[in-house]
CSV table of C-alpha atoms in Angstrom, one decimal:
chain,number,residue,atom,x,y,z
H,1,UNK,CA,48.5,16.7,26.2
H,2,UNK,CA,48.0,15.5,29.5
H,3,UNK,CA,46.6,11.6,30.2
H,4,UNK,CA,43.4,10.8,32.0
H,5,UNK,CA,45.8,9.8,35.0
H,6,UNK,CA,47.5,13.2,35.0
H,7,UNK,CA,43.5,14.4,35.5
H,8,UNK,CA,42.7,12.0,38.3
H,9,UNK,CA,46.0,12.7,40.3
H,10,UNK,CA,45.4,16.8,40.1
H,11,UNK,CA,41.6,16.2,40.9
H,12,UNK,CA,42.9,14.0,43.9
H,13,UNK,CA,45.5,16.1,45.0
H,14,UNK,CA,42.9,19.2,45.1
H,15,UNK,CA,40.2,17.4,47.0
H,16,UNK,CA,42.9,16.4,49.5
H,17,UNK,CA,43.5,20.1,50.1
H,18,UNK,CA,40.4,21.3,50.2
H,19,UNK,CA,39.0,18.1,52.8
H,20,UNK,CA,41.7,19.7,55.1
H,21,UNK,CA,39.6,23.0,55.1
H,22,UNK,CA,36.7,24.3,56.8
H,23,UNK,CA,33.5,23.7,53.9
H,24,UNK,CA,32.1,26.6,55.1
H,25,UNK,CA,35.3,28.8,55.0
H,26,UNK,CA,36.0,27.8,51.7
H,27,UNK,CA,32.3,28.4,50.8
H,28,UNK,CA,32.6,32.0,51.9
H,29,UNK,CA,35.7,32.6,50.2
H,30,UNK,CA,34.4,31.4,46.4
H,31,UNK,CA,31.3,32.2,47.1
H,32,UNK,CA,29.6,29.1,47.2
H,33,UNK,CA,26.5,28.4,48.9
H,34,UNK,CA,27.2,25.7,52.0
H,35,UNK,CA,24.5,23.5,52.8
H,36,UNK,CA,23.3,20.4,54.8
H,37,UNK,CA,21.6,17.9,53.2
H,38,UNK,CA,20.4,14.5,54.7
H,39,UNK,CA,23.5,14.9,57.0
H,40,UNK,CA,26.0,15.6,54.5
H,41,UNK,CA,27.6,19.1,54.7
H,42,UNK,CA,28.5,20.2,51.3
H,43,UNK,CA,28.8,23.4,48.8
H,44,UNK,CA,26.2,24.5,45.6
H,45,UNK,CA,29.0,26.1,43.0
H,46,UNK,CA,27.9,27.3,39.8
H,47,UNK,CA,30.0,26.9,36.7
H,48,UNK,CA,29.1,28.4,33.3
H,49,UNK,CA,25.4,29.2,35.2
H,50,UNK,CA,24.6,25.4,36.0
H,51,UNK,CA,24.6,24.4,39.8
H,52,UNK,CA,26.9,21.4,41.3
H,53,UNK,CA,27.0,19.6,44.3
H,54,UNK,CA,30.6,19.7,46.2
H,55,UNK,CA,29.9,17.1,49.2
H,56,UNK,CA,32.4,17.3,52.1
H,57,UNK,CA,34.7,15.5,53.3
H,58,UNK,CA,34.9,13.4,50.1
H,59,UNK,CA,35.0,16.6,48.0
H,60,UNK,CA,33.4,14.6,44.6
H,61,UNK,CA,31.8,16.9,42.2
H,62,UNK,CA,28.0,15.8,40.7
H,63,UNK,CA,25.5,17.8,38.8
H,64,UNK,CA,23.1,19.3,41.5
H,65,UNK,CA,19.9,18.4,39.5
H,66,UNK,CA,20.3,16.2,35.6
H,67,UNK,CA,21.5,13.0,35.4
H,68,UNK,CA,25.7,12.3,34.0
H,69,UNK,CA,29.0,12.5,35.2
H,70,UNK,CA,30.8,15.8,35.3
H,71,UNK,CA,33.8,16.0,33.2
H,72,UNK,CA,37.2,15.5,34.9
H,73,UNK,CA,38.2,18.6,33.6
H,74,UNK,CA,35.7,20.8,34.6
H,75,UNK,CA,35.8,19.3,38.4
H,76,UNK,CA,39.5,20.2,38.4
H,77,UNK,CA,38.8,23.9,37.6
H,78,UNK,CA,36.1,24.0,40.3
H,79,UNK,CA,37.9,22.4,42.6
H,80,UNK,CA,41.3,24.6,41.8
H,81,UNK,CA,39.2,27.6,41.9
H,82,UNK,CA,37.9,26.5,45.8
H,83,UNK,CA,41.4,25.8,46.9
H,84,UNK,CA,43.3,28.7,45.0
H,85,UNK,CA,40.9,31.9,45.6
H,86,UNK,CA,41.2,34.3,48.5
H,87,UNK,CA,37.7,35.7,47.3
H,88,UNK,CA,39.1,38.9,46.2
H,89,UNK,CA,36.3,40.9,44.6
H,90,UNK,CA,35.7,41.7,41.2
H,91,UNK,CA,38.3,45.0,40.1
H,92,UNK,CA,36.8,46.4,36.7
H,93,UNK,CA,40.0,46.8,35.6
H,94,UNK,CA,40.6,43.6,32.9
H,95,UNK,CA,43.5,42.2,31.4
H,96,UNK,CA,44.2,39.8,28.6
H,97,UNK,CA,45.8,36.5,28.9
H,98,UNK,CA,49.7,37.7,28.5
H,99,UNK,CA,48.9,39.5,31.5
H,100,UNK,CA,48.3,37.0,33.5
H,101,UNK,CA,51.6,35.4,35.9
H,102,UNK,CA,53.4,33.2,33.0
H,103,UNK,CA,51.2,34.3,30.4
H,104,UNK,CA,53.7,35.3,27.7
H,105,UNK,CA,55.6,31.4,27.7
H,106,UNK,CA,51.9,30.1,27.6
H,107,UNK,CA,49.8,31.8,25.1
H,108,UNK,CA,50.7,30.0,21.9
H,109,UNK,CA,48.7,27.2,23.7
H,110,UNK,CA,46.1,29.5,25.1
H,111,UNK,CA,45.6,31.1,21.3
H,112,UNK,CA,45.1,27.5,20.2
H,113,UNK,CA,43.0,26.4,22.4
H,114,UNK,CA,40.7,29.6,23.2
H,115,UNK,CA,41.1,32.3,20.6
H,116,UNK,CA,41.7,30.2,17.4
H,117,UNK,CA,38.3,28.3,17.8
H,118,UNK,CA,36.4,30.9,18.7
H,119,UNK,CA,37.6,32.9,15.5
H,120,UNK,CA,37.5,29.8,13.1
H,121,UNK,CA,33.8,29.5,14.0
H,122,UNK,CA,32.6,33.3,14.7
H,123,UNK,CA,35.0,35.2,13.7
H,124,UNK,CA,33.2,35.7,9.8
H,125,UNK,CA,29.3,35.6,11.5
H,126,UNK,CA,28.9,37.7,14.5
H,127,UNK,CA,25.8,37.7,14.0
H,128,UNK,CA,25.4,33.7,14.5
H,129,UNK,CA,27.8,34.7,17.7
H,130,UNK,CA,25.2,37.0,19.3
H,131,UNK,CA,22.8,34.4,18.9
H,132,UNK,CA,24.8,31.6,20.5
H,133,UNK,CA,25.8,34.3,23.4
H,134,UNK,CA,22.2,35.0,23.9
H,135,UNK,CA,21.2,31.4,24.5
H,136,UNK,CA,23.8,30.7,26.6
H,137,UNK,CA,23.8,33.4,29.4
H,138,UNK,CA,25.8,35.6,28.1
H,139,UNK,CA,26.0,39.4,28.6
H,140,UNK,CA,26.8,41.4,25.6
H,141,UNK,CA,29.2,44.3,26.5
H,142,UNK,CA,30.4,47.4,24.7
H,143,UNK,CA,33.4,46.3,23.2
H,144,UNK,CA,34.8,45.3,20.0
H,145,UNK,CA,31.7,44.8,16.9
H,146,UNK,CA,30.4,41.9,19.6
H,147,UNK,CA,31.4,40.9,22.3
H,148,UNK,CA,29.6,38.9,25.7
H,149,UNK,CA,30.8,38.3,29.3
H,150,UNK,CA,30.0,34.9,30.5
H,151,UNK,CA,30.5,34.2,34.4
H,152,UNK,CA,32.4,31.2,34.7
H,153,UNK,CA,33.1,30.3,38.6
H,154,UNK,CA,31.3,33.2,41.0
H,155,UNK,CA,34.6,35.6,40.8
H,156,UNK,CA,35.6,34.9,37.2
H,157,UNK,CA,33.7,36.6,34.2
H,158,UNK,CA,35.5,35.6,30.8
H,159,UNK,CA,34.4,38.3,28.1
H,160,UNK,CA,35.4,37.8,24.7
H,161,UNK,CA,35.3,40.3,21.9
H,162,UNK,CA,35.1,40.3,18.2
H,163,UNK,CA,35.8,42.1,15.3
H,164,UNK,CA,34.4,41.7,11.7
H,165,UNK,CA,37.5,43.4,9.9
H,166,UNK,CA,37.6,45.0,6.7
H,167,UNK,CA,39.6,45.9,3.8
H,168,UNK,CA,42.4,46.7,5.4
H,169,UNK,CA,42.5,43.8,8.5
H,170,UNK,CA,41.6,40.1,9.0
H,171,UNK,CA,38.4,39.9,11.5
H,172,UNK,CA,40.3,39.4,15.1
H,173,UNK,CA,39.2,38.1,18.7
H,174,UNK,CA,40.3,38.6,22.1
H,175,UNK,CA,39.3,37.1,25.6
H,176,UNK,CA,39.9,39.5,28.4
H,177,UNK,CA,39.4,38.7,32.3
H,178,UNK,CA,39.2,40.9,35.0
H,179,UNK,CA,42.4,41.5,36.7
H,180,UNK,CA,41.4,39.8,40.0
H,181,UNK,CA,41.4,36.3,38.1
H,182,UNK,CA,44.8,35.8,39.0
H,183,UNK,CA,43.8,35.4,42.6
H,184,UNK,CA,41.3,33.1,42.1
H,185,UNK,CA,43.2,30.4,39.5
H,186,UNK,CA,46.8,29.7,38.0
H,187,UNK,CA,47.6,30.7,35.0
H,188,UNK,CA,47.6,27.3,33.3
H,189,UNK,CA,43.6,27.1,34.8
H,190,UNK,CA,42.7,30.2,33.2
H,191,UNK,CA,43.7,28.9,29.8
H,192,UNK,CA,41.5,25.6,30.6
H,193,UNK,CA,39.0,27.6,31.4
H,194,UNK,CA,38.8,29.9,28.3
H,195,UNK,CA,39.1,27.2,26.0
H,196,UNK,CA,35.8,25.5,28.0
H,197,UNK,CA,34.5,29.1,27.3
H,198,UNK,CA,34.2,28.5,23.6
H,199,UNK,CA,33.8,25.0,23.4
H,200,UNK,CA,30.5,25.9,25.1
H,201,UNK,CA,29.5,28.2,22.3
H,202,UNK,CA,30.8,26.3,19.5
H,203,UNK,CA,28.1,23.3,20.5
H,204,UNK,CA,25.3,25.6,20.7
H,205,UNK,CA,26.6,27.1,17.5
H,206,UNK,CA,26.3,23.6,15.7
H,207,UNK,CA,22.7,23.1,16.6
H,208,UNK,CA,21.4,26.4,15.8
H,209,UNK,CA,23.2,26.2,12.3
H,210,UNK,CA,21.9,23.1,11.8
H,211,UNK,CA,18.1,24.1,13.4
């Protein structure tokens, strides 16, 4: 598990690779929105559908409009996301975490942190899930019994999928990406970043069950 310092150094080591880049190059690439404001250049990213603030050179993350302090986490993937994607366009083609570069020797952790939650909590009330992915921008797609895509950074839908089971098999999940997401974050990112997926869900789950 890493410490709060491990956090600070990455989000550090990010910003100082991104203050070495043109805002607006990198804005165009993750498409971001660059903007001016009261002198200061900076970039309007949206993450899980709510807008942040990414001022330039200093490359600190805020919350665009609301009050708090972003999560050292979450400005990590943003930040990783602007210095890692070559804004390769969405494929259609999607791919499950294995997939991914490295993604055999790390899915045990991805299954615990991503898929396990999301079945402990949904994975006997799909119903309960459709409500939660309705409240919390998420698309519902074809797949699976239920099953939502939720944009996460501009180039990275996350769409997970759900079974009920039966007699004969255990209800099951899976969280697929499309195959571009490799270009856009490391493999270890793309676990953080599904596990923030639920986590989302399972908050919004709490308060509707307890509405």
């Amino acid at each position: 598990m890493p410490r709060i310092d491990d956090y600070i150094a990455s989000r550090a080591l990010a910003a100082q690779h991104l203050r070495e880049q043109d805002p607006q190059v990198v804005a165009a690439r993750g498409r971001a929105e660059y903007q001016i404001c009261q002198d200061q250049e900076g970039l309007i990213l949206s993450y899980f559908g709510r807008q942040h603030w990414i001022n330039w050179p200093e490359v600190a993350v805020t919350y665009l409009e609301g009050e708090g302090e972003v999560p050292i986490q979450e400005q990590i993937l943003m930040l990783h996301y602007l210095e890692n994607t070559k804004g390769d366009p969405l494929t259609g083609e999607t791919i499950d975490f294995r997939q991914a570069p490295g993604g055999q020797f790390y899915y045990s952790a991805f299954v615990g942190r991503a898929q396990t939650p999301l079945l402990k909590i949904f994975g006997q009330n799909l119903e309960l899930y459709r409500q939660v992915a309705e409240h919390m921008g998420g698309e519902l797609a074809p797949l699976g019994d239920v099953a939502a895509t939720y944009l996460a950074l501009p180039l990275v839908p996350i769409t997970h999928v759900l079974w009920k089971g039966d007699e004969e098999f255990e209800p099951a999940v899976t969280i697929l990406f499309d195959l571009s997401i490799v270009t856009h974050l490391p493999t270890e990112d793309i676990a953080a970043i599904s596990g923030m997926s639920v986590y989302r869900l399972m908050g919004m789950a709490r308060k509707l069950m307890a509405s």
